[in-house]
Coordinates of C-alpha atoms in Angstrom, one line a residue:
X1 CA 93.9 -18.2 37.7
X2 CA 97.5 -18.4 36.5
X3 CA 99.8 -15.6 37.8
X4 CA 102.8 -14.5 35.8
X5 CA 105.7 -14.0 38.2
X6 CA 106.9 -11.1 36.0
X7 CA 103.8 -9.2 37.0
X8 CA 104.2 -9.4 40.7
X9 CA 105.0 -6.3 42.7
X10 CA 105.4 -5.7 46.4
X11 CA 102.9 -3.3 48.0
X12 CA 105.8 -1.1 49.0
X13 CA 107.1 -0.9 45.5
X14 CA 103.6 -0.3 44.1
X15 CA 103.1 2.5 46.6
X16 CA 106.4 4.2 45.6
X17 CA 106.2 3.5 41.9
X18 CA 102.6 3.0 40.7
X19 CA 103.7 3.9 37.1
X20 CA 105.6 0.6 37.1
X21 CA 102.3 -1.2 38.0
X22 CA 100.5 0.6 35.3
X23 CA 103.2 -0.3 32.8
X24 CA 102.9 -4.0 33.8
X25 CA 99.2 -3.9 33.2
X26 CA 99.7 -2.2 29.8
X27 CA 102.2 -4.9 28.8
X28 CA 100.7 -8.0 30.3
X29 CA 97.0 -7.1 31.0
X30 CA 97.3 -7.6 34.8
X31 CA 99.5 -6.9 37.7
X32 CA 99.5 -8.7 41.1
X33 CA 100.4 -6.7 44.2
X34 CA 101.8 -8.7 47.1
X35 CA 101.2 -7.9 50.8
X36 CA 103.5 -9.9 53.1
X37 CA 104.7 -11.9 50.1
X38 CA 101.1 -13.1 49.5
X39 CA 99.1 -12.1 46.4
X40 CA 96.6 -9.6 47.7
X41 CA 95.5 -7.3 45.0
X42 CA 94.9 -7.7 41.2
X43 CA 95.1 -4.7 38.9
X44 CA 93.6 -5.3 35.5
X45 CA 93.0 -3.2 32.4
X46 CA 89.5 -1.6 32.7
X47 CA 88.4 -2.8 29.2
X48 CA 89.3 -6.4 30.2
X49 CA 87.4 -6.1 33.4
X50 CA 84.3 -4.9 31.6
X51 CA 84.5 -7.7 29.1
X52 CA 85.0 -10.4 31.7
X53 CA 82.2 -9.2 34.0
X54 CA 79.4 -10.0 31.5
X55 CA 78.6 -13.6 30.7
X56 CA 77.1 -14.3 27.4
X57 CA 73.6 -15.7 27.2
X58 CA 75.0 -18.9 25.8
X59 CA 77.2 -19.4 28.9
X60 CA 74.4 -18.7 31.3
X61 CA 72.1 -21.2 29.4
X62 CA 74.8 -23.9 29.4
X63 CA 75.4 -23.5 33.2
X64 CA 71.7 -23.5 34.0
X65 CA 71.2 -26.7 31.9
X66 CA 74.1 -28.4 33.7
X67 CA 72.7 -27.4 37.2
X68 CA 69.2 -28.6 36.3
X69 CA 70.6 -31.9 35.1
X70 CA 72.8 -32.3 38.2
X71 CA 70.0 -31.4 40.6
X72 CA 67.0 -32.9 38.8
X73 CA 65.9 -35.1 41.8
X74 CA 65.8 -32.1 44.1
X75 CA 63.9 -30.0 41.7
X76 CA 61.3 -32.8 41.2
X77 CA 60.8 -33.1 45.0
X78 CA 60.4 -29.3 45.3
X79 CA 57.9 -29.2 42.5
X80 CA 55.5 -31.5 44.3

């Protein structure tokens, strides 16, 4: 995941000025809250979270085909 440095906010600043965090999410889609100068929390737009949480059937089929091809020998041994 790429993090835009313009969307980084310290936990202290986020605590004192959450509206700034909300504004960053509205403008950029995400905000990263730092704790001890380390990215700790990710705030994202709810509609984006809902969209990203569901994989399409096509994605699932492609991943399963790739895993089956990669582990074919193991599956054949287990099938015996």
